[in-house]
Coordinates of C-alpha atoms and ligand atoms in Angstrom, one line a residue:
X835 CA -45.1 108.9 -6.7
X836 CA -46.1 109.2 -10.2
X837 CA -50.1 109.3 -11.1
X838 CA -50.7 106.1 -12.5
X839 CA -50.0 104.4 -9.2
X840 CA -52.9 106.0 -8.0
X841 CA -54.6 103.4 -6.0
X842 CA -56.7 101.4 -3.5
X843 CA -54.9 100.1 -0.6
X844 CA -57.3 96.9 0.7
X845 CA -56.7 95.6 3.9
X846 CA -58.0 92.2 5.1
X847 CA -57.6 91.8 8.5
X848 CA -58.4 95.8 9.2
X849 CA -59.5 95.0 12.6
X850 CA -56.6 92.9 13.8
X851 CA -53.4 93.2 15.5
X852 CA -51.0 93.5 12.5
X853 CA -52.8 96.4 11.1
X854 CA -53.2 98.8 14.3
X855 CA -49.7 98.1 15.5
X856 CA -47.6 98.4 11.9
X857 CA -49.7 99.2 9.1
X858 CA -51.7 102.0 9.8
X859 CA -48.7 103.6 11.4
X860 CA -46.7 103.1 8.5
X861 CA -49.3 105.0 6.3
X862 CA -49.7 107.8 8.3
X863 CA -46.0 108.1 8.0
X864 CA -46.2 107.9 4.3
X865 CA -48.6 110.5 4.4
X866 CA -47.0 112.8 6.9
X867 CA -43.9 113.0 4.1
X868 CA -46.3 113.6 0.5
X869 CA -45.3 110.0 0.1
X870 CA -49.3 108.4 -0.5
X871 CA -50.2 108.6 -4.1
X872 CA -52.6 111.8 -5.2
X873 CA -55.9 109.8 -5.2
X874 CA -55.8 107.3 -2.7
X875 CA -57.4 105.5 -0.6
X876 CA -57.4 102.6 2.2
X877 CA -60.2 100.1 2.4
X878 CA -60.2 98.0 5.7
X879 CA -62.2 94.5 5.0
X880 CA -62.5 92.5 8.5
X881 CA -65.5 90.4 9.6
X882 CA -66.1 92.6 12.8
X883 CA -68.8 95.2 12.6
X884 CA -67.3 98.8 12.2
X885 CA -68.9 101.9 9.9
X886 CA -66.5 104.2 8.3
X887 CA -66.4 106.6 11.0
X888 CA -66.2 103.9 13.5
X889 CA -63.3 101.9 11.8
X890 CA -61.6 105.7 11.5
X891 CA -61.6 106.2 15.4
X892 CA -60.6 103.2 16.2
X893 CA -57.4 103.3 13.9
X894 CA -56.5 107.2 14.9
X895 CA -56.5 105.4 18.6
X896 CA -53.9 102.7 17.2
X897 CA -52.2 105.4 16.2
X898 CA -51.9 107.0 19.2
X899 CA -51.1 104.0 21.0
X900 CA -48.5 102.1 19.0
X901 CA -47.9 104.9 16.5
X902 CA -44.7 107.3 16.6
X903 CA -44.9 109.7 19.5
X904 CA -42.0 112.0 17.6
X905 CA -44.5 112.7 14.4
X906 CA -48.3 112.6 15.9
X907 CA -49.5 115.2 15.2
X908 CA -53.9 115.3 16.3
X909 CA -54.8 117.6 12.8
X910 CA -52.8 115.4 10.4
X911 CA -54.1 112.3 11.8
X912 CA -57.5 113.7 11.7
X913 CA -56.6 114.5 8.3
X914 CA -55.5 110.9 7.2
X915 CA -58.5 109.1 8.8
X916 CA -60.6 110.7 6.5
X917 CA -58.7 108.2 3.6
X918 CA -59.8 105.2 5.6
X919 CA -63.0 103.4 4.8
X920 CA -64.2 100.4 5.8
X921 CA -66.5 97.2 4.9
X922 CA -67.4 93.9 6.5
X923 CA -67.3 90.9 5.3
X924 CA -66.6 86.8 5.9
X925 CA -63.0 86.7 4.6
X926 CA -63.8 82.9 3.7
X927 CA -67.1 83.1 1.7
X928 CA -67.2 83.4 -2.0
X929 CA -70.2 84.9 -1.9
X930 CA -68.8 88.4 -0.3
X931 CA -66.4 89.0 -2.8
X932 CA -69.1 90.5 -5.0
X933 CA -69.7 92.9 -2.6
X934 CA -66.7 93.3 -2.0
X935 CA -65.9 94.0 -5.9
X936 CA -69.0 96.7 -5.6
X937 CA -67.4 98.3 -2.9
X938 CA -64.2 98.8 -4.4
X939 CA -65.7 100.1 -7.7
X940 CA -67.9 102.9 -6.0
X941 CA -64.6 104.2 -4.4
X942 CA -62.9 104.2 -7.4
X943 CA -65.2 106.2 -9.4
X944 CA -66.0 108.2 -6.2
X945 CA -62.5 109.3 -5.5
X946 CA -61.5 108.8 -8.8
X947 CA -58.6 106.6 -8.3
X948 CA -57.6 104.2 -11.3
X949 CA -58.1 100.9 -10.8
X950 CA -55.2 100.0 -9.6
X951 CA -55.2 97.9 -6.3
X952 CA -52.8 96.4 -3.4
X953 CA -54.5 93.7 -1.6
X954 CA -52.6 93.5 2.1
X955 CA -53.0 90.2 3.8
X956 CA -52.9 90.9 7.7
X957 CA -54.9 88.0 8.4
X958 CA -54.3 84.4 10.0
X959 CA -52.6 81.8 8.5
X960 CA -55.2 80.0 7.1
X961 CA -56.6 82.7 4.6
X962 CA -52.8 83.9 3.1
X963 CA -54.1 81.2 0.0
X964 CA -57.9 81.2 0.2
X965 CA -58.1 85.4 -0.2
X966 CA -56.0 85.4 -3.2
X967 CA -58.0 82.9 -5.3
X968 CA -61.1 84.1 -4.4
X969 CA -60.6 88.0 -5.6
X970 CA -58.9 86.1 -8.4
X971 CA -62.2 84.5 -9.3
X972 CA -63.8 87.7 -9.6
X973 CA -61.1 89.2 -11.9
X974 CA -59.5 91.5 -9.5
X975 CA -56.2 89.7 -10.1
X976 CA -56.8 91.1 -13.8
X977 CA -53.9 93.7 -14.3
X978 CA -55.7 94.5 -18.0
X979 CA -56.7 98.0 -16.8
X980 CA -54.3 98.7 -13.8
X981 CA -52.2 96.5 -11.5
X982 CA -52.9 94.1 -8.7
X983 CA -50.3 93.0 -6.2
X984 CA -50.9 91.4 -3.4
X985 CA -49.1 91.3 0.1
X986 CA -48.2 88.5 2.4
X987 CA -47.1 88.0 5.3
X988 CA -45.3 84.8 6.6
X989 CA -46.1 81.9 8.0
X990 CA -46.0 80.9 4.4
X991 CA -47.1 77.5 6.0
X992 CA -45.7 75.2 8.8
X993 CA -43.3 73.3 6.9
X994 CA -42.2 72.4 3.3
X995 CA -45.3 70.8 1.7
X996 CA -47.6 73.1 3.1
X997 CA -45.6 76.1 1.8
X998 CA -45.6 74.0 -1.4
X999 CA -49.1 74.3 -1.2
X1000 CA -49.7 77.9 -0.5
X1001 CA -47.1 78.5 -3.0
X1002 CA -49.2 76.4 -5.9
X1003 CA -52.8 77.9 -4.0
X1004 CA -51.1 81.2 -5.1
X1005 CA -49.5 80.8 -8.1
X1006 CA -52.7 79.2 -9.4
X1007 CA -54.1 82.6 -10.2
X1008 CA -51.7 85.3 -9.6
X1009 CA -48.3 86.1 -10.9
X1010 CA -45.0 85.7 -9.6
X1011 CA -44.4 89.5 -10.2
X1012 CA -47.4 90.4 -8.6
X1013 CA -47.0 88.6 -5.0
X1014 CA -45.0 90.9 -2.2
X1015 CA -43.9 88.5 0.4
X1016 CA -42.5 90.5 3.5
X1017 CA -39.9 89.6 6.0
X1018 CA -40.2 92.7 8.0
X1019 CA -36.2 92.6 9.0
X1020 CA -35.3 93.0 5.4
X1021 CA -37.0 96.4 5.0
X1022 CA -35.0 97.6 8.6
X1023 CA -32.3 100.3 7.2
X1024 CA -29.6 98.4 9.2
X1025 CA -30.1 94.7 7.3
X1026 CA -29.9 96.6 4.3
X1027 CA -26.7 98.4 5.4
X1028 CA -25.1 95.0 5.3
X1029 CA -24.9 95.2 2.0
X1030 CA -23.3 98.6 2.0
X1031 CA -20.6 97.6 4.3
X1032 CA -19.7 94.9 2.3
X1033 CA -20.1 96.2 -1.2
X1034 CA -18.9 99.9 -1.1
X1035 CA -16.1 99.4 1.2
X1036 CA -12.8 98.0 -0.1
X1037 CA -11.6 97.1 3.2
X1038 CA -13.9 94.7 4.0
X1039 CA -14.3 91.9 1.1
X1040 CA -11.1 90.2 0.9
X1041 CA -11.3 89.2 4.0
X1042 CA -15.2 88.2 3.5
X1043 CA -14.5 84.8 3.1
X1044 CA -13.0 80.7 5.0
X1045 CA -9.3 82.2 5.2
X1046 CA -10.5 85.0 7.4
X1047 CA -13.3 84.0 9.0
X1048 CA -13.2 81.8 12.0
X1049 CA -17.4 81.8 12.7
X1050 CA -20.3 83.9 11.8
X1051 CA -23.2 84.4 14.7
X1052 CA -26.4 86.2 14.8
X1053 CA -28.4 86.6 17.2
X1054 CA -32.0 87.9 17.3
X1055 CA -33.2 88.3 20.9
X1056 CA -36.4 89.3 22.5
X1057 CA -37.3 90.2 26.2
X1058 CA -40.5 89.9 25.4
X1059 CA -42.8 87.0 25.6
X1060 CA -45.4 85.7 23.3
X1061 CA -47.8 88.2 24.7
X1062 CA -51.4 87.5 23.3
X1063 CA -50.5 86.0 20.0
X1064 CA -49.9 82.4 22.1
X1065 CA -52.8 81.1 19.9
X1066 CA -50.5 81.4 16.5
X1067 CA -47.1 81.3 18.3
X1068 CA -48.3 77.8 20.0
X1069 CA -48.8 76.3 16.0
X1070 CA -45.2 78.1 15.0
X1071 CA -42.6 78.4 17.4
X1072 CA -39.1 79.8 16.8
X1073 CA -38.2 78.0 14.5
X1074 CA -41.2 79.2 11.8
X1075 CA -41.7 82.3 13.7
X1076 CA -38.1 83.6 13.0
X1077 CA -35.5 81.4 11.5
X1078 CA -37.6 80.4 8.4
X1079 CA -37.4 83.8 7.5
X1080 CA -35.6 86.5 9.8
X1081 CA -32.5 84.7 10.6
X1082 CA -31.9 82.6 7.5
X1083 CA -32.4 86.3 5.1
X1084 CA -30.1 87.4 7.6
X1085 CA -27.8 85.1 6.8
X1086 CA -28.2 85.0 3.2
X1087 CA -26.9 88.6 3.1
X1088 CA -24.1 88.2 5.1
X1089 CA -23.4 85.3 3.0
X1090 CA -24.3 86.2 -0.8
X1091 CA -21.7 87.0 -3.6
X1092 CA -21.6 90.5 -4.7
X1093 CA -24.7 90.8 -7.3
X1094 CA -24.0 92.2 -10.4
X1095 CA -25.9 95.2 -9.9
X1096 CA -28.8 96.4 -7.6
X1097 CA -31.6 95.5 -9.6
X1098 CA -33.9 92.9 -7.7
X1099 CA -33.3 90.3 -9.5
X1100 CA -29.7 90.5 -9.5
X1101 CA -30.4 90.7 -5.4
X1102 CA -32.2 88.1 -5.0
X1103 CA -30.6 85.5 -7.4
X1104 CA -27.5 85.7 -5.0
X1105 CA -29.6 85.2 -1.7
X1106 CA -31.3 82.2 -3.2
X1107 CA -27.7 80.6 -3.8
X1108 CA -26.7 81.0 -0.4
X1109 CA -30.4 79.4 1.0
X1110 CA -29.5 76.2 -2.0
X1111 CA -26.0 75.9 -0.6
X1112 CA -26.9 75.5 3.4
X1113 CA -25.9 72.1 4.1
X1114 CA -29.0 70.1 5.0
X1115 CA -28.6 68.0 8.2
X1116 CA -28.8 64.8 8.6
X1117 CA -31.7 63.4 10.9
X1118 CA -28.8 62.2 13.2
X1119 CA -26.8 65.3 13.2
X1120 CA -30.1 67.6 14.1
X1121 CA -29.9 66.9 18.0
X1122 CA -26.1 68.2 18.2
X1123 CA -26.6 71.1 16.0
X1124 CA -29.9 72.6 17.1
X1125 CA -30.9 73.3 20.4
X1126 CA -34.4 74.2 21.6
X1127 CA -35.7 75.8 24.6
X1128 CA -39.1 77.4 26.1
X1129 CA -38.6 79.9 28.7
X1130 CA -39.8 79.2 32.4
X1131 CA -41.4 81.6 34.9
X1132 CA -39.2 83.8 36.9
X1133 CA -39.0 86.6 39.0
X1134 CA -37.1 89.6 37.4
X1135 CA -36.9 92.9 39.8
X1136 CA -40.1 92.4 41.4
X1137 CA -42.2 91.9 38.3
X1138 CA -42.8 87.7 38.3
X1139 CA -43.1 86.4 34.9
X1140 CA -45.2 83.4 33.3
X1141 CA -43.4 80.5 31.8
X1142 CA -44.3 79.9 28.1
X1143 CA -46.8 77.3 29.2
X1144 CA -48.7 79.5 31.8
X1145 CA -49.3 82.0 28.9
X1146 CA -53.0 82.7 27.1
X1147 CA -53.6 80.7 24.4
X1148 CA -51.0 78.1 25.0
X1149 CA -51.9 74.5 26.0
X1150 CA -50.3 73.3 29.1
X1151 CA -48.0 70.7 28.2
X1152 CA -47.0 72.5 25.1
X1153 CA -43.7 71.6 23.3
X1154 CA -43.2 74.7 21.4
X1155 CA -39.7 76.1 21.1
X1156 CA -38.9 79.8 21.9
X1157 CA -35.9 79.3 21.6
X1158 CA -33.5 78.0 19.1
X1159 CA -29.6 77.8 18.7
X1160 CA -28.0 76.5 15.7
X1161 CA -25.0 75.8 14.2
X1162 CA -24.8 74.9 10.0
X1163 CA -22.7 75.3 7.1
X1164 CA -22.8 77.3 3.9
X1165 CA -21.2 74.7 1.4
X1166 CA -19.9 76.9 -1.4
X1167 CA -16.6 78.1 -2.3
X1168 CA -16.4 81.4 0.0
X1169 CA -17.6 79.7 3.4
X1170 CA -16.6 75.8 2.9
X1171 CA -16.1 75.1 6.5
X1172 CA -17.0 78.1 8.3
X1173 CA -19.6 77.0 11.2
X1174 CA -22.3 79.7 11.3
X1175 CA -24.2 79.9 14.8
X1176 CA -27.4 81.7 15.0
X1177 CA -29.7 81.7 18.0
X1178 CA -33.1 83.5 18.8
X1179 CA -35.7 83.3 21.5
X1180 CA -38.8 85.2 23.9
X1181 CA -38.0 86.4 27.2
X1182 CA -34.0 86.7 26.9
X1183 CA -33.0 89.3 28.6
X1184 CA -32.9 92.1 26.0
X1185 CA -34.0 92.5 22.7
X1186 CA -30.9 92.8 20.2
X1187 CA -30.0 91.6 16.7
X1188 CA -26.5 91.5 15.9
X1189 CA -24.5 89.7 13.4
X1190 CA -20.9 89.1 14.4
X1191 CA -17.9 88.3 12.2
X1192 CA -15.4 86.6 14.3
X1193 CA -12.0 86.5 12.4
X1194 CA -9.4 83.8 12.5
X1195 CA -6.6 84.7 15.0
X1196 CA -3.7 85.5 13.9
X1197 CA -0.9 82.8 12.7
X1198 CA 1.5 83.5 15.4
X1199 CA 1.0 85.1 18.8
X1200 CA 3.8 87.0 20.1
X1201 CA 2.5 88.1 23.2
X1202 CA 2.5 85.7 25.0
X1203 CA 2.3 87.6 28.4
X1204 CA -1.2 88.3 27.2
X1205 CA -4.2 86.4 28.4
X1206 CA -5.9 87.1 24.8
X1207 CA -3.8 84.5 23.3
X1208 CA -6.0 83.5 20.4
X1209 CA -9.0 85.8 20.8
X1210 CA -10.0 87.2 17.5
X1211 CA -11.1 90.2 16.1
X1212 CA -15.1 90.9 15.8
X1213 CA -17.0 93.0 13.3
X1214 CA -20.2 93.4 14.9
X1215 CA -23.0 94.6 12.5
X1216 CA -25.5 95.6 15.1
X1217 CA -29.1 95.8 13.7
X1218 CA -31.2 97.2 16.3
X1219 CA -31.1 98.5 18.9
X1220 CA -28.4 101.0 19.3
X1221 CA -27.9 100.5 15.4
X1222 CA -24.2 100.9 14.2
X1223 CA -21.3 98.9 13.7
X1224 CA -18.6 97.6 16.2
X1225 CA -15.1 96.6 15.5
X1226 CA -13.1 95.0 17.9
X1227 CA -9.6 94.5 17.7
X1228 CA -6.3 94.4 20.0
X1229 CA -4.0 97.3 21.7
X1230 CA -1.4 97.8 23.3
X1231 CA -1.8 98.0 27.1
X1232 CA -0.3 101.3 27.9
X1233 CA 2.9 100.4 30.3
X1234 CA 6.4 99.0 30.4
X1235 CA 5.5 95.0 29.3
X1236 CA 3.2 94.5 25.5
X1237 CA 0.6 93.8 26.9
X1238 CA -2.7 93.5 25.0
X1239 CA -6.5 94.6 25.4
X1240 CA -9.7 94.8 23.3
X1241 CA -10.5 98.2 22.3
X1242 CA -13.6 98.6 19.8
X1243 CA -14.1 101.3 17.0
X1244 CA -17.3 102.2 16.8
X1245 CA -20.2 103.7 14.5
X1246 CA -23.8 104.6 15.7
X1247 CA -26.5 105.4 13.3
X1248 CA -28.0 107.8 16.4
X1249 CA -24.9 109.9 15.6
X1250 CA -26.2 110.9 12.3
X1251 CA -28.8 113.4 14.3
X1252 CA -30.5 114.8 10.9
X1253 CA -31.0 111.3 9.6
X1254 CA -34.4 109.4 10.0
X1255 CA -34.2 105.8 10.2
X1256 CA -37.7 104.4 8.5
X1257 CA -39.4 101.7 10.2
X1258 CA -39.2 98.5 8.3
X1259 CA -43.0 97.8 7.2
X1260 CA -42.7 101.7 6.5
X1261 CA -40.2 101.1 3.4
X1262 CA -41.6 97.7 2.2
X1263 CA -45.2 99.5 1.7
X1264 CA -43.7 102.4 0.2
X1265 CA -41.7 100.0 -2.6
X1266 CA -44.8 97.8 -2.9
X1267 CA -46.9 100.8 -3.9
X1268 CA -44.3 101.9 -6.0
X1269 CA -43.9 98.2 -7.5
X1270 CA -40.4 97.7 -6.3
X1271 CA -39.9 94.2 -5.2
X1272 CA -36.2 94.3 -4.1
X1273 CA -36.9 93.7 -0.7
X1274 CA -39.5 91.1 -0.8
X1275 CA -39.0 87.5 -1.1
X1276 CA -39.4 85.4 -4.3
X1277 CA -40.9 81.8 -3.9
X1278 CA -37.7 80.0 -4.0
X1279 CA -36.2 81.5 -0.9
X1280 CA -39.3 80.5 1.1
X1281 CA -39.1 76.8 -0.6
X1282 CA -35.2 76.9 -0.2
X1283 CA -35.6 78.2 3.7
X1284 CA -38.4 75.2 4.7
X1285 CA -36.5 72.1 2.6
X1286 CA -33.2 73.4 4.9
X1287 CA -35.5 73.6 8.0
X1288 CA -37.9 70.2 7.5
X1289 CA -35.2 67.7 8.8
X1290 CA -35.3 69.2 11.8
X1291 CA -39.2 69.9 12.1
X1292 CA -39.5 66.1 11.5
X1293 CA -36.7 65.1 13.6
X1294 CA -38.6 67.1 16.5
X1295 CA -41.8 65.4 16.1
X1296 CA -40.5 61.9 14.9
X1297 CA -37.7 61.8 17.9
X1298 CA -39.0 62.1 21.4
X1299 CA -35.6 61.8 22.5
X1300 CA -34.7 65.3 21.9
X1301 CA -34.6 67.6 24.7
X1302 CA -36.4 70.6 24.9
X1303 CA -34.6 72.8 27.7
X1304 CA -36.4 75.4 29.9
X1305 CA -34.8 78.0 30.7
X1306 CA -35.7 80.8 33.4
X1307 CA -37.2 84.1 31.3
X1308 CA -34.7 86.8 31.1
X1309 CA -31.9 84.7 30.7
X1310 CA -30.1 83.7 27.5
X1311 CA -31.6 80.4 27.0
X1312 CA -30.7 76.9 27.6
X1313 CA -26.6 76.8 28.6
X1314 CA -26.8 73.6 26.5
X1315 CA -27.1 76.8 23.1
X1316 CA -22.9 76.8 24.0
X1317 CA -22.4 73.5 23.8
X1318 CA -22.8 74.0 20.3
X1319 CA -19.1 75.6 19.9
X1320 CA -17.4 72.4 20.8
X1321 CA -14.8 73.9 22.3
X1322 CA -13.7 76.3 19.5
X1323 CA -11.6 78.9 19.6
X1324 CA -13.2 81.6 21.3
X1325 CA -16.3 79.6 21.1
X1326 CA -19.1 81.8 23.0
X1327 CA -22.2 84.0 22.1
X1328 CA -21.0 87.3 22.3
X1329 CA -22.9 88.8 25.2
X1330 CA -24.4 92.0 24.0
X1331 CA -25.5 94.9 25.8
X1332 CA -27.9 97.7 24.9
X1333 CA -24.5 99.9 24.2
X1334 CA -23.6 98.3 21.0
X1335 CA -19.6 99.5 22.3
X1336 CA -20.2 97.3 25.4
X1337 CA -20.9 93.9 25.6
X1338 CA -20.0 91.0 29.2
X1339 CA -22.1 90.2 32.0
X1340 CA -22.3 93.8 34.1
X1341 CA -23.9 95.4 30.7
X1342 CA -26.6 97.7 31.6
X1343 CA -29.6 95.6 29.2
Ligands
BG6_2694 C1 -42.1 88.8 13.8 C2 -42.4 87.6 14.7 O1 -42.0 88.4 12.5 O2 -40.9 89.4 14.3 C3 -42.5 88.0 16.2 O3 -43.6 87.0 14.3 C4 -41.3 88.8 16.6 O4 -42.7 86.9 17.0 C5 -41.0 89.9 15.6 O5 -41.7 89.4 17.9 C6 -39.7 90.6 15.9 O6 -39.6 91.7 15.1 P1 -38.7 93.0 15.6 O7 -38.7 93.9 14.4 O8 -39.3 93.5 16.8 O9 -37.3 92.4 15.9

C-alpha cells in the first residue's frame, strides 16, 4: 500500500454484530499479511460505553471467537489491538460530531496519519443516510486535503422509493466515487471466478447464450435460521435480505456481455444492462413466478428447531418470507427466452450457492434404450462450499448395449493446497482502502435491482391472496418452488450436496 493512503479507518457501529464477526477479522487479516497502510489506525464509534483498552479486549475476544482459527496467533493479535481506539457517541445527534471531528484530529497528529479517512457503516438501517450527512456537515466529506470514502452496507432501503431516498440522502453531500456499497458475495473469490470461466476460456462463450442454454438456476441456501438478527430480518425478509442484492449480482455476472476491459467501470456498465433488461412482472404474473415460504419448527436428529415465528425478535403472526423461488427473464439479445430460476431461504438443509447452466439437449437422441432421453448437460459453478466447478455430461455405460450415464468432471478450489481463498469482506476492505471500486455497487444497480423487485413487494402487501407456504426447517422449502418449472424439460432444482461432485437425495449435507 503506497503512503499516501495512510489513514483512519472509522467504524460506526464498533460495538455491534457486523463488526466482531467480519470486520475486525478481516483487519487482522490484513494486518497479519503487511497489507494495513504504514500509519494507521481504527477508530470504533458506538453509543455503548467502552475505553480504549476495554473496546480492545473485547474485539481480540471477537477474534477469537468468530475469527480464523488457521492464522490466530495470541502475540499478533495483541499486537493489532493496540491500532484500535475507541469513542462513544449518539450516532444520531449533531451535536457529537464535533467531538467526534476532535477525536479524529488528535489521532491524526498523534499517529501521524494524513487525513485521509474511511467511514464504515455497520450500523442499522436507519443511520446508512443520517451518518453520511452529518460528518458531511462538519467537512469530513471534504477530500481538499486527503480522501473520504464511505462504506455501506445494504439494506439500501426496503423498496424503490426508499432506496431512492437514501440514494438522494447520500448523494446530497458525498460523491458518487466516494460511496463503497458492499454486496459481500461479490468480493467471495469464487463469484469473481465467474468471470474468469467465461472470459479466459474459449470453450465456454459460444455456447453462453438462448441456442445453448435451456435454464439458468442459482441457488443460495442456508441451514441456518435468522438467529438473533429476527429484529431486522422481520422488516426485510428474503427477498431484501438476499435477492435485491446477492442473487440478482449473481445473476448479472452470469448474465453480462464481455466488458471491454477490467476497469470498473467497464465492469459495472455491463452488470447494470443485465439488471435494465430483467423483464419486470406484471402484478398478475407475480403469484406464478415467485414463490414464498417461512420455515416451520421441526425436529432434525434430536435437536428440535423453532419455526420462523417462534424466533426472538419476530412477531407472532409474522408474514415474512425466508424463502423465495423465482423464475424471470433477461430480455436482451443473448438470453431472449431463457427462464432463469433462482431460489434462496433459512433453515434448508445445507448451506450452498451454486449457479447451474443447464444446456439444451441435444437435437436428436439416439439412444433410445437410455432412460436419460433429454437430460442435459450442467455446468455447475459452485460458489461455496466445496468451491469448484462441475460439469456434467453423458457416457457410455460400459457393456454390450449404448447405454448412457451421467459422469461429472470436476475442479475443486481445495485442490489448489498452497492457494488461500480470502474471505469476501477481507478483499472489499482491502480495495476500498486502496480506492478500488470494482467490486462495489454503483447507484443504478441498487435502483435497477428494487424497480425489478417492487411489483412484487407491492403485490405481497396489496394481494392477500397469495400464499405464503411453511415449510418444515431443514427441508428445501415449499414443493410449490418446483411448480415453477412447468413441466420443462428436466425441470428440477438440482439437489446439491456438500461434495460439489455429488448431488440426489442420499447426499451426505
Ligand atoms: C447476508 C444476509 O447479506 O448474507 C444474511 O443479510 C445471510 O441473512 C448472509 O445469512 C449469507 O452470507 P454467506 O456469505 O454466509 O452466504
Amino acid at each position: 500500500m503506497k503512503k499516501e493512503e495512510n489513514h483512519l479507518f472509522v467504524i460506526f457501529g464498533a460495538s455491534g454484530d457486523l463488526t466482531k464477526r467480519k470486520i475486525i477479522s478481516a483487519l487482522f487479516s490484513l494486518y497479519t499479511q503487511n497489507l494495513l497502510a504504514t500509519n494507521f489506525a481504527v477508530l470504533g464509534a458506538s453509543m455503548d460505553e467502552f475505553s480504549d483498552e476495554s473496546f480492545r479486549e473485547d474485539m481480540k475476544n471477537a477474534l477469537k471467537k468468530f475469527g480464523d482459527e488457521t492464522t490466530y496467533d495470541e502475540q499478533r493479535v495483541d499486537q493489532f489491538i493496540r491500532l484500535l481506539y475507541y469513542h462513544t457517541m449518539k450516532l444520531d445527534k449533531d451535536e457529537e460530531y464535533k467531538k467526534l471531528d476532535d477525536k479524529i484530529k488528535s489521532l491524526q497528529k498523534k499517529l501521524n496519519i494524513e487525513p485521509n479517512l474511511l467511514f464504515y457503516m455497520a450500523t442499522p438501517p436507519s443511520l446508512i443516510g443520517v451518518i453520511p450527512e452529518k460528518l458531511a456537515t462538519i467537512g469530513l466529506n471534504n477530500e481538499k486535503n486527503g480522501w473520504k470514502r464511505i462504506i455501506i452496507e445494504k439494506p439500501f432501503g426496503f423498496d424503490l422509493s426508499s432506496a431512492m431516498e437514501i440514494h438522494q440522502q447520500l448523494t446530497g453531500s458525498w460523491q458518487e466515487h466516494q460511496i463503497y456499497r458492499i454486496d459481500h458475495y461479490v468480493g467471495k473469490e469464487t463469484v469473481q471466478n465467474i468471470l474468469v470461466t467465461r472470459f479466459s476460456n474459449g470453450i465456454f462463450e459460444p455456447l453462453w447464450n438462448r441456442n445453448y442454454i435451456q435454464r439458468v438456476e442459482i441457488t443460495s441456501g442456508e441451514s441456518i435460521g435468522v438467529e438473533n438478527r429476527g429484529g431486522y430480518y422481520d422488516h426485510s425478509g428474503a427477498l431484501s435480505d438476499m435477492v435485491q442484492n446477492h442473487l440478482l449480482h449473481l445473476t448479472a455476472i452470469t448474465a453480462m456481455e464481455p466488458p471491454s476491459s477490467m476497469n470498473p467501470d467497464a465492469i459495472r456498465n455491463e452488470m447494470l444492462k443485465v439488471l435494465q433488461s430483467l423483464k419486470p412482472y406484471k402484478k398478475s404474473e407475480v403469484a406464478a413466478n415467485v414463490i414464498r415460504g417461512q420455515y416451520l419448527n421441526a425436529t432434525i436428529g434430536n435437536e428440535k428447531i423453532n419455526g420462523y415465528r417462534e424466533e426472538q425478535g419476530v412477531t407472532p403472526n409474522s408474514k415474512t418470507e425466508t424463502f423465495v423461488a423465482m423464475r424471470f427473464f433477461i430480455d436482451n439479445w443473448r438470453w431472449g427466452g431463457v427462464p432463469f430460476y433462482i431460489r434462496t431461504g433459512k433453515r434448508l438443509p445445507m448451506r450452498v450457492t451454486e449457479v447451474v447452466i443447464h444446456f439444451k439437449p441435444t437435437p436428436h437422441f439416439l439412444f433410445h434404450n437410455s432412460a436419460r432421453e433429454n437430460l442435459c448437460n450442467k455446468l455447475v459453478l459452485r460458489i461455496q462450499p466445496d468451491e469448484g466447478i462441475l460439469m456434467k455430461f453423458d457416457i457410455k455405460t460400459p457393456g454390450e448395449e449404448f447405454d448412457v450415464e451421467e459422469a461429472g468432471l470436476d475442479f475443486h478450489y481445495s485442490s489448489l493446497s498452497d492457494q488461500r481463498i480470502a474471505p469476501a469482506y477481507e478483499r472489499l476492505i482491502y480495495d476500498a482502502q486502496n480506492g478500488d471500486s470494482t467490486l462495489f455497487s454503483r447507484a443504478e444497480e441498487m435502483i435497477e435491482a428494487w424497480r425489478f423487485l417492487d411489483p412484487i413487494l407491492s403485490e405481497w402487501k396489496q394481494n392477500s391472496t397469495i400464499p405464503l407456504y411453511g415449510y418444515p426447517a431443514g427441508t428445501w422449502g415449499p414443493p410449490e418452488s418446483d411448480k415453477l418449472f412447468r413441466g420443462e424439460n428436466c425441470g428440477t432444482w438440482r439437489q446439491p450436496c456438500k461434495n460439489l461432485s455429488n448431488d440426489g437425495i442420499f447426499c451426505q449435507l
